[in-house]
PDB file of C-alpha atoms in Angstrom:
ATOM      1  CA  MET A   1      12.171  -2.126   4.997  1.00 47.00           C
ATOM      2  CA  VAL A   2      10.292   0.332   2.818  1.00 54.00           C
ATOM      3  CA  ALA A   3       8.651  -2.251   0.555  1.00 70.00           C
ATOM      4  CA  GLN A   4       7.392  -4.539   3.321  1.00 91.00           C
ATOM      5  CA  THR A   5       3.792  -3.311   3.181  1.00 93.00           C
ATOM      6  CA  ARG A   6       3.733  -3.940  -0.541  1.00 93.00           C
ATOM      7  CA  GLU A   7       5.231  -7.417  -0.095  1.00 95.00           C
ATOM      8  CA  ARG A   8       2.794  -8.267   2.698  1.00 96.00           C
ATOM      9  CA  LEU A   9      -0.187  -7.351   0.543  1.00 97.00           C
ATOM     10  CA  LEU A  10       1.266  -9.145  -2.495  1.00 96.00           C
ATOM     11  CA  ASP A  11       1.703 -12.273  -0.376  1.00 96.00           C
ATOM     12  CA  ASP A  12      -1.909 -11.988   0.679  1.00 96.00           C
ATOM     13  CA  HIS A  13      -3.010 -11.679  -2.958  1.00 97.00           C
ATOM     14  CA  HIS A  14      -1.170 -14.942  -3.621  1.00 97.00           C
ATOM     15  CA  ALA A  15      -2.852 -16.608  -0.635  1.00 95.00           C
ATOM     16  CA  VAL A  16      -6.290 -15.518  -1.847  1.00 97.00           C
ATOM     17  CA  SER A  17      -5.434 -16.761  -5.352  1.00 97.00           C
ATOM     18  CA  GLU A  18      -4.465 -20.127  -3.879  1.00 97.00           C
ATOM     19  CA  VAL A  19      -7.878 -20.472  -2.244  1.00 97.00           C
ATOM     20  CA  LEU A  20      -9.561 -19.395  -5.490  1.00 98.00           C
ATOM     21  CA  LYS A  21      -7.632 -22.089  -7.366  1.00 98.00           C
ATOM     22  CA  GLN A  22      -8.689 -24.696  -4.800  1.00 97.00           C
ATOM     23  CA  LEU A  23     -12.304 -23.576  -5.135  1.00 98.00           C
ATOM     24  CA  LEU A  24     -12.216 -23.851  -8.914  1.00 98.00           C
ATOM     25  CA  THR A  25     -10.730 -27.348  -8.654  1.00 98.00           C
ATOM     26  CA  ALA A  26     -13.488 -28.415  -6.265  1.00 98.00           C
ATOM     27  CA  LEU A  27     -16.136 -26.932  -8.570  1.00 98.00           C
ATOM     28  CA  ASP A  28     -14.607 -28.696 -11.588  1.00 97.00           C
ATOM     29  CA  ASN A  29     -14.679 -31.949  -9.589  1.00 97.00           C
ATOM     30  CA  LYS A  30     -18.375 -31.342  -8.764  1.00 96.00           C
ATOM     31  CA  ASP A  31     -17.525 -31.634  -5.058  1.00 96.00           C
ATOM     32  CA  VAL A  32     -20.277 -29.649  -3.312  1.00 95.00           C
ATOM     33  CA  GLU A  33     -18.914 -30.002   0.229  1.00 95.00           C
ATOM     34  CA  THR A  34     -15.353 -28.939  -0.622  1.00 96.00           C
ATOM     35  CA  SER A  35     -16.654 -26.207  -2.939  1.00 97.00           C
ATOM     36  CA  TYR A  36     -18.732 -24.773  -0.116  1.00 96.00           C
ATOM     37  CA  ALA A  37     -15.793 -24.890   2.314  1.00 96.00           C
ATOM     38  CA  ARG A  38     -13.412 -23.233  -0.170  1.00 97.00           C
ATOM     39  CA  LEU A  39     -16.031 -20.649  -1.183  1.00 97.00           C
ATOM     40  CA  ASP A  40     -16.602 -19.716   2.444  1.00 96.00           C
ATOM     41  CA  LEU A  41     -12.846 -19.516   3.050  1.00 97.00           C
ATOM     42  CA  LEU A  42     -12.369 -17.340  -0.044  1.00 97.00           C
ATOM     43  CA  TRP A  43     -15.079 -14.969   1.157  1.00 97.00           C
ATOM     44  CA  ALA A  44     -13.500 -14.734   4.624  1.00 96.00           C
ATOM     45  CA  ARG A  45      -9.910 -14.293   3.412  1.00 96.00           C
ATOM     46  CA  LEU A  46     -10.900 -11.669   0.865  1.00 97.00           C
ATOM     47  CA  ALA A  47     -12.987  -9.809   3.451  1.00 97.00           C
ATOM     48  CA  VAL A  48      -9.996  -9.485   5.789  1.00 97.00           C
ATOM     49  CA  HIS A  49      -7.748  -8.346   2.937  1.00 97.00           C
ATOM     50  CA  ILE A  50     -10.301  -5.764   1.812  1.00 98.00           C
ATOM     51  CA  ARG A  51     -10.719  -4.494   5.374  1.00 98.00           C
ATOM     52  CA  ALA A  52      -6.953  -3.892   5.647  1.00 98.00           C
ATOM     53  CA  GLU A  53      -6.996  -1.907   2.425  1.00 98.00           C
ATOM     54  CA  HIS A  54     -10.115   0.106   3.266  1.00 97.00           C
ATOM     55  CA  LEU A  55      -9.143   0.994   6.820  1.00 98.00           C
ATOM     56  CA  HIS A  56      -5.422   1.568   6.359  1.00 98.00           C
ATOM     57  CA  LEU A  57      -3.899   1.448   2.884  1.00 97.00           C
ATOM     58  CA  PHE A  58      -6.390   3.541   0.939  1.00 97.00           C
ATOM     59  CA  PRO A  59      -6.605   6.350   3.512  1.00 96.00           C
ATOM     60  CA  ALA A  60      -2.802   6.528   3.779  1.00 96.00           C
ATOM     61  CA  VAL A  61      -2.343   6.798   0.021  1.00 95.00           C
ATOM     62  CA  THR A  62      -5.225   9.176  -0.662  1.00 95.00           C
ATOM     63  CA  ALA A  63      -4.118  11.474   2.166  1.00 94.00           C
ATOM     64  CA  ARG A  64      -0.692  11.889   0.532  1.00 92.00           C
ATOM     65  CA  ALA A  65      -1.662  11.898  -3.140  1.00 92.00           C
ATOM     66  CA  PRO A  66      -5.387  12.572  -3.575  1.00 92.00           C
ATOM     67  CA  GLN A  67      -5.032  13.805  -7.157  1.00 88.00           C
ATOM     68  CA  LEU A  68      -3.280  10.554  -8.051  1.00 83.00           C
ATOM     69  CA  SER A  69      -5.381   8.049  -6.214  1.00 86.00           C
ATOM     70  CA  GLU A  70      -8.963   9.050  -5.399  1.00 90.00           C
ATOM     71  CA  ALA A  71     -10.555   7.886  -8.675  1.00 94.00           C
ATOM     72  CA  ILE A  72      -8.530   4.686  -8.681  1.00 96.00           C
ATOM     73  CA  VAL A  73      -9.395   3.938  -5.051  1.00 96.00           C
ATOM     74  CA  GLU A  74     -13.086   4.556  -5.761  1.00 96.00           C
ATOM     75  CA  ASN A  75     -12.961   1.970  -8.569  1.00 97.00           C
ATOM     76  CA  LEU A  76     -11.107  -0.487  -6.328  1.00 98.00           C
ATOM     77  CA  ARG A  77     -13.751  -0.034  -3.635  1.00 97.00           C
ATOM     78  CA  ASP A  78     -16.463  -0.718  -6.231  1.00 98.00           C
ATOM     79  CA  ASP A  79     -14.634  -3.927  -7.147  1.00 98.00           C
ATOM     80  CA  HIS A  80     -14.456  -4.910  -3.475  1.00 98.00           C
ATOM     81  CA  ASP A  81     -18.217  -4.403  -3.144  1.00 98.00           C
ATOM     82  CA  PHE A  82     -18.744  -6.525  -6.253  1.00 98.00           C
ATOM     83  CA  PHE A  83     -16.525  -9.353  -4.966  1.00 98.00           C
ATOM     84  CA  MET A  84     -18.177  -9.543  -1.574  1.00 98.00           C
ATOM     85  CA  ARG A  85     -21.723  -9.268  -2.969  1.00 98.00           C
ATOM     86  CA  GLU A  86     -21.116 -11.935  -5.625  1.00 98.00           C
ATOM     87  CA  LEU A  87     -19.363 -14.305  -3.227  1.00 98.00           C
ATOM     88  CA  ALA A  88     -22.205 -13.963  -0.707  1.00 97.00           C
ATOM     89  CA  GLN A  89     -24.708 -14.743  -3.475  1.00 97.00           C
ATOM     90  CA  ALA A  90     -22.634 -17.745  -4.590  1.00 98.00           C
ATOM     91  CA  ILE A  91     -22.614 -19.068  -1.013  1.00 97.00           C
ATOM     92  CA  ARG A  92     -26.416 -18.715  -0.855  1.00 97.00           C
ATOM     93  CA  THR A  93     -26.784 -20.422  -4.240  1.00 97.00           C
ATOM     94  CA  LEU A  94     -24.616 -23.346  -3.200  1.00 96.00           C
ATOM     95  CA  ARG A  95     -26.268 -23.687   0.218  1.00 94.00           C
ATOM     96  CA  GLU A  96     -29.838 -23.420  -1.040  1.00 95.00           C
ATOM     97  CA  ALA A  97     -29.729 -24.964  -4.508  1.00 93.00           C
ATOM     98  CA  ASN A  98     -26.431 -26.864  -4.855  1.00 91.00           C
ATOM     99  CA  ASP A  99     -26.206 -25.218  -8.287  1.00 95.00           C
ATOM    100  CA  LEU A 100     -22.528 -25.792  -9.072  1.00 97.00           C
ATOM    101  CA  ALA A 101     -22.861 -24.465 -12.637  1.00 97.00           C
ATOM    102  CA  ALA A 102     -24.193 -21.090 -11.473  1.00 97.00           C
ATOM    103  CA  VAL A 103     -21.543 -20.860  -8.764  1.00 98.00           C
ATOM    104  CA  THR A 104     -18.809 -21.760 -11.251  1.00 98.00           C
ATOM    105  CA  ASP A 105     -19.982 -19.000 -13.594  1.00 98.00           C
ATOM    106  CA  THR A 106     -19.956 -16.478 -10.749  1.00 98.00           C
ATOM    107  CA  VAL A 107     -16.533 -17.553  -9.522  1.00 98.00           C
ATOM    108  CA  ARG A 108     -15.071 -17.367 -13.042  1.00 98.00           C
ATOM    109  CA  GLU A 109     -16.441 -13.820 -13.378  1.00 98.00           C
ATOM    110  CA  ILE A 110     -14.896 -12.911 -10.014  1.00 98.00           C
ATOM    111  CA  GLU A 111     -11.607 -14.514 -11.062  1.00 98.00           C
ATOM    112  CA  LYS A 112     -11.440 -12.408 -14.217  1.00 98.00           C
ATOM    113  CA  ARG A 113     -12.298  -9.136 -12.480  1.00 98.00           C
ATOM    114  CA  LEU A 114      -9.966  -9.942  -9.576  1.00 98.00           C
ATOM    115  CA  ALA A 115      -7.002 -10.374 -11.933  1.00 97.00           C
ATOM    116  CA  THR A 116      -7.458  -6.877 -13.353  1.00 98.00           C
ATOM    117  CA  HIS A 117      -8.198  -5.456  -9.914  1.00 98.00           C
ATOM    118  CA  ASN A 118      -5.072  -6.968  -8.365  1.00 98.00           C
ATOM    119  CA  GLU A 119      -2.906  -5.707 -11.214  1.00 98.00           C
ATOM    120  CA  ILE A 120      -4.082  -2.147 -10.564  1.00 97.00           C
ATOM    121  CA  GLU A 121      -3.460  -2.473  -6.838  1.00 97.00           C
ATOM    122  CA  GLU A 122      -0.046  -4.045  -7.296  1.00 96.00           C
ATOM    123  CA  THR A 123       1.256  -1.696  -9.994  1.00 96.00           C
ATOM    124  CA  GLN A 124      -0.215   1.501  -8.606  1.00 95.00           C
ATOM    125  CA  ILE A 125      -1.552   1.689  -5.051  1.00 95.00           C
ATOM    126  CA  TYR A 126       0.942  -0.726  -3.483  1.00 95.00           C
ATOM    127  CA  ARG A 127       3.885   0.929  -5.245  1.00 93.00           C
ATOM    128  CA  TRP A 128       2.731   4.378  -4.270  1.00 92.00           C
ATOM    129  CA  SER A 129       2.558   3.344  -0.638  1.00 92.00           C
ATOM    130  CA  SER A 130       6.266   2.523  -0.788  1.00 90.00           C
ATOM    131  CA  THR A 131       7.222   5.756  -2.546  1.00 92.00           C
ATOM    132  CA  ILE A 132       4.969   8.555  -1.300  1.00 93.00           C
ATOM    133  CA  LEU A 133       4.937   7.637   2.377  1.00 94.00           C
ATOM    134  CA  THR A 134       7.858   8.385   4.658  1.00 94.00           C
ATOM    135  CA  GLU A 135       9.630   5.447   6.269  1.00 94.00           C
ATOM    136  CA  PRO A 136       7.905   6.040   9.646  1.00 95.00           C
ATOM    137  CA  GLU A 137       4.535   6.238   7.852  1.00 95.00           C
ATOM    138  CA  GLN A 138       5.310   3.011   6.011  1.00 95.00           C
ATOM    139  CA  LEU A 139       6.216   1.265   9.265  1.00 95.00           C
ATOM    140  CA  GLU A 140       3.003   2.444  10.881  1.00 96.00           C
ATOM    141  CA  LEU A 141       0.996   1.298   7.849  1.00 97.00           C
ATOM    142  CA  LEU A 142       2.710  -2.099   7.897  1.00 96.00           C
ATOM    143  CA  ALA A 143       1.875  -2.555  11.583  1.00 97.00           C
ATOM    144  CA  LYS A 144      -1.779  -1.703  10.969  1.00 97.00           C
ATOM    145  CA  ILE A 145      -2.047  -3.992   7.949  1.00 97.00           C
ATOM    146  CA  ASN A 146      -0.326  -6.821   9.802  1.00 96.00           C
ATOM    147  CA  GLY A 147      -2.804  -6.343  12.640  1.00 96.00           C
ATOM    148  CA  GLU A 148      -5.722  -6.710  10.241  1.00 96.00           C
ATOM    149  CA  LEU A 149      -4.269  -9.669   8.358  1.00 95.00           C
ATOM    150  CA  GLU A 150      -3.693 -11.540  11.612  1.00 93.00           C
ATOM    151  CA  ASN A 151      -7.488 -11.937  11.711  1.00 91.00           C
ATOM    152  CA  ARG A 152      -7.640 -13.943   8.508  1.00 87.00           C
ATOM    153  CA  PRO A 153      -8.466 -17.649   8.495  1.00 87.00           C
ATOM    154  CA  PRO A 154      -5.401 -19.878   8.122  1.00 80.00           C
ATOM    155  CA  ARG A 155      -4.089 -20.899   4.731  1.00 62.00           C
ATOM    156  CA  PHE A 156      -5.213 -24.241   3.458  1.00 52.00           C
ATOM    157  CA  SER A 157      -2.017 -25.919   2.302  1.00 46.00           C
ATOM    158  CA  GLU A 158      -1.725 -27.869  -0.916  1.00 45.00           C
ATOM    159  CA  GLU A 159      -0.928 -30.982   1.135  1.00 46.00           C
ATOM    160  CA  ALA A 160      -4.020 -30.584   3.303  1.00 49.00           C
ATOM    161  CA  TRP A 161      -6.036 -29.856   0.154  1.00 42.00           C
ATOM    162  CA  ALA A 162      -4.812 -33.089  -1.489  1.00 45.00           C
ATOM    163  CA  ASN A 163      -5.892 -35.031   1.598  1.00 48.00           C
ATOM    164  CA  THR A 164      -9.486 -33.804   1.223  1.00 45.00           C
ATOM    165  CA  LEU A 165      -9.900 -35.059  -2.317  1.00 42.00           C
TER     166      LEU A 165
END
Protein backbone atom coordinates (compact mmCIF):
# COMPACT_ATOMS: atom_id res chain seq x y z
CA MET A 1 0.00 0.00 0.00
CA VAL A 2 2.72 2.47 0.92
CA ALA A 3 4.27 2.72 -2.55
CA GLN A 4 1.02 3.25 -4.46
CA THR A 5 1.45 7.01 -4.87
CA ARG A 6 4.90 6.44 -6.30
CA GLU A 7 3.61 3.74 -8.66
CA ARG A 8 0.69 5.91 -9.77
CA LEU A 9 3.00 8.78 -10.66
CA LEU A 10 5.50 6.45 -12.35
CA ASP A 11 2.67 5.02 -14.46
CA ASP A 12 1.71 8.54 -15.44
CA HIS A 13 5.31 9.31 -16.44
CA HIS A 14 5.15 6.27 -18.73
CA ALA A 15 1.84 7.45 -20.21
CA VAL A 16 3.28 10.90 -20.91
CA SER A 17 6.37 9.28 -22.46
CA GLU A 18 4.10 7.21 -24.71
CA VAL A 19 2.43 10.36 -26.03
CA LEU A 20 5.84 12.00 -26.50
CA LYS A 21 6.99 8.98 -28.53
CA GLN A 22 3.86 9.18 -30.68
CA LEU A 23 4.45 12.89 -31.24
CA LEU A 24 8.05 12.32 -32.31
CA THR A 25 6.93 9.61 -34.74
CA ALA A 26 4.35 11.95 -36.26
CA LEU A 27 6.94 14.72 -36.55
CA ASP A 28 9.43 12.33 -38.17
CA ASN A 29 6.69 11.31 -40.63
CA LYS A 30 6.03 15.01 -41.40
CA ASP A 31 2.37 14.49 -40.47
CA VAL A 32 1.17 17.96 -39.44
CA GLU A 33 -2.35 16.93 -38.39
CA THR A 34 -1.25 14.01 -36.20
CA SER A 35 1.67 16.04 -34.84
CA TYR A 36 -0.71 18.79 -33.77
CA ALA A 37 -3.09 16.30 -32.13
CA ARG A 38 -0.27 14.53 -30.26
CA LEU A 39 1.35 17.84 -29.27
CA ASP A 40 -1.93 19.09 -27.85
CA LEU A 41 -2.47 15.80 -26.00
CA LEU A 42 1.07 15.92 -24.59
CA TRP A 43 0.49 19.45 -23.32
CA ALA A 44 -2.80 18.44 -21.68
CA ARG A 45 -1.52 15.21 -20.11
CA LEU A 46 1.60 16.90 -18.77
CA ALA A 47 -0.44 19.80 -17.38
CA VAL A 48 -2.62 17.43 -15.35
CA HIS A 49 0.42 15.54 -14.07
CA ILE A 50 2.15 18.78 -13.08
CA ARG A 51 -0.98 20.01 -11.32
CA ALA A 52 -1.09 16.84 -9.19
CA GLU A 53 2.52 17.34 -8.19
CA HIS A 54 2.20 21.07 -7.48
CA LEU A 55 -1.02 20.88 -5.49
CA HIS A 56 -0.42 17.66 -3.58
CA LEU A 57 2.91 15.88 -3.86
CA PHE A 58 5.31 18.79 -3.46
CA PRO A 59 3.52 20.35 -0.48
CA ALA A 60 3.31 16.97 1.29
CA VAL A 61 7.02 16.28 0.86
CA THR A 62 8.27 19.78 1.64
CA ALA A 63 6.10 19.96 4.76
CA ARG A 64 7.79 16.83 6.15
CA ALA A 65 11.35 17.35 4.93
CA PRO A 66 11.93 20.98 3.91
CA GLN A 67 15.71 20.78 4.33
CA LEU A 68 15.77 17.81 1.97
CA SER A 69 13.36 18.93 -0.69
CA GLU A 70 12.82 22.67 -1.07
CA ALA A 71 15.70 23.34 -3.49
CA ILE A 72 14.91 20.23 -5.50
CA VAL A 73 11.21 21.09 -5.69
CA GLU A 74 12.05 24.63 -6.81
CA ASN A 75 14.13 23.22 -9.68
CA LEU A 76 11.35 20.78 -10.59
CA ARG A 77 8.85 23.64 -10.66
CA ASP A 78 11.19 25.59 -12.95
CA ASP A 79 11.28 22.56 -15.26
CA HIS A 80 7.48 22.38 -15.22
CA ASP A 81 7.28 26.05 -16.23
CA PHE A 82 9.76 25.38 -19.03
CA PHE A 83 7.82 22.37 -20.33
CA MET A 84 4.48 24.14 -20.40
CA ARG A 85 5.90 27.35 -21.92
CA GLU A 86 7.81 25.48 -24.63
CA LEU A 87 4.90 23.18 -25.47
CA ALA A 88 2.54 26.17 -25.75
CA GLN A 89 5.02 27.87 -28.09
CA ALA A 90 5.36 24.68 -30.16
CA ILE A 91 1.57 24.50 -30.51
CA ARG A 92 1.50 28.12 -31.70
CA THR A 93 4.35 27.45 -34.13
CA LEU A 94 2.62 24.42 -35.60
CA ARG A 95 -0.78 26.14 -35.80
CA GLU A 96 0.50 29.38 -37.30
CA ALA A 97 3.48 28.32 -39.41
CA ASN A 98 3.35 24.52 -39.83
CA ASP A 99 7.08 24.63 -39.06
CA LEU A 100 7.70 20.96 -38.25
CA ALA A 101 11.49 21.43 -38.02
CA ALA A 102 11.19 24.10 -35.32
CA VAL A 103 8.63 22.04 -33.42
CA THR A 104 10.82 18.94 -33.67
CA ASP A 105 13.77 20.86 -32.24
CA THR A 106 11.65 22.12 -29.35
CA VAL A 107 10.19 18.69 -28.63
CA ARG A 108 13.65 17.08 -28.67
CA GLU A 109 14.86 19.69 -26.16
CA ILE A 110 11.83 18.98 -23.97
CA GLU A 111 12.45 15.23 -24.28
CA LYS A 112 16.03 15.60 -23.07
CA ARG A 113 15.16 17.84 -20.13
CA LEU A 114 12.15 15.69 -19.23
CA ALA A 115 14.33 12.57 -18.95
CA THR A 116 16.57 14.23 -16.36
CA HIS A 117 13.59 15.81 -14.62
CA ASN A 118 11.72 12.51 -14.34
CA GLU A 119 14.79 10.74 -12.99
CA ILE A 120 15.05 13.29 -10.17
CA GLU A 121 11.36 12.96 -9.36
CA GLU A 122 11.41 9.18 -9.46
CA THR A 123 14.61 8.64 -7.47
CA GLN A 124 14.06 11.39 -4.92
CA ILE A 125 10.66 13.04 -4.49
CA TYR A 126 8.55 9.96 -5.26
CA ARG A 127 10.67 7.75 -3.00
CA TRP A 128 10.58 10.26 -0.19
CA SER A 129 6.80 10.38 -0.35
CA SER A 130 6.75 6.65 0.40
CA THR A 131 9.26 6.88 3.25
CA ILE A 132 8.74 10.16 5.09
CA LEU A 133 4.95 10.20 5.10
CA THR A 134 2.93 8.05 7.47
CA GLU A 135 0.65 5.43 5.96
CA PRO A 136 -2.48 7.58 6.55
CA GLU A 137 -0.70 10.56 4.94
CA GLN A 138 0.28 8.39 1.98
CA LEU A 139 -3.30 7.20 1.55
CA GLU A 140 -4.58 10.76 1.65
CA LEU A 141 -1.93 11.84 -0.87
CA LEU A 142 -2.81 8.94 -3.16
CA ALA A 143 -6.50 9.89 -3.07
CA LYS A 144 -5.70 13.51 -3.94
CA ILE A 145 -3.34 12.55 -6.76
CA ASN A 146 -5.84 10.04 -8.14
CA GLY A 147 -8.47 12.78 -8.08
CA GLU A 148 -6.24 15.06 -10.14
CA LEU A 149 -5.15 12.38 -12.60
CA GLU A 150 -8.77 11.44 -13.28
CA ASN A 151 -8.97 14.76 -15.15
CA ARG A 152 -6.36 13.79 -17.72
CA PRO A 153 -7.27 13.08 -21.33
CA PRO A 154 -7.46 9.36 -22.14
CA ARG A 155 -4.43 7.43 -23.28
CA PHE A 156 -4.02 7.01 -26.99
CA SER A 157 -3.32 3.31 -27.44
CA GLU A 158 -0.68 1.95 -29.77
CA GLU A 159 -3.44 0.20 -31.74
CA ALA A 160 -5.45 3.40 -32.15
CA TRP A 161 -2.22 5.21 -33.04
CA ALA A 162 -1.43 2.66 -35.78
CA ASN A 163 -4.90 3.19 -37.23
CA THR A 164 -4.24 6.92 -37.70
CA LEU A 165 -1.12 6.45 -39.78
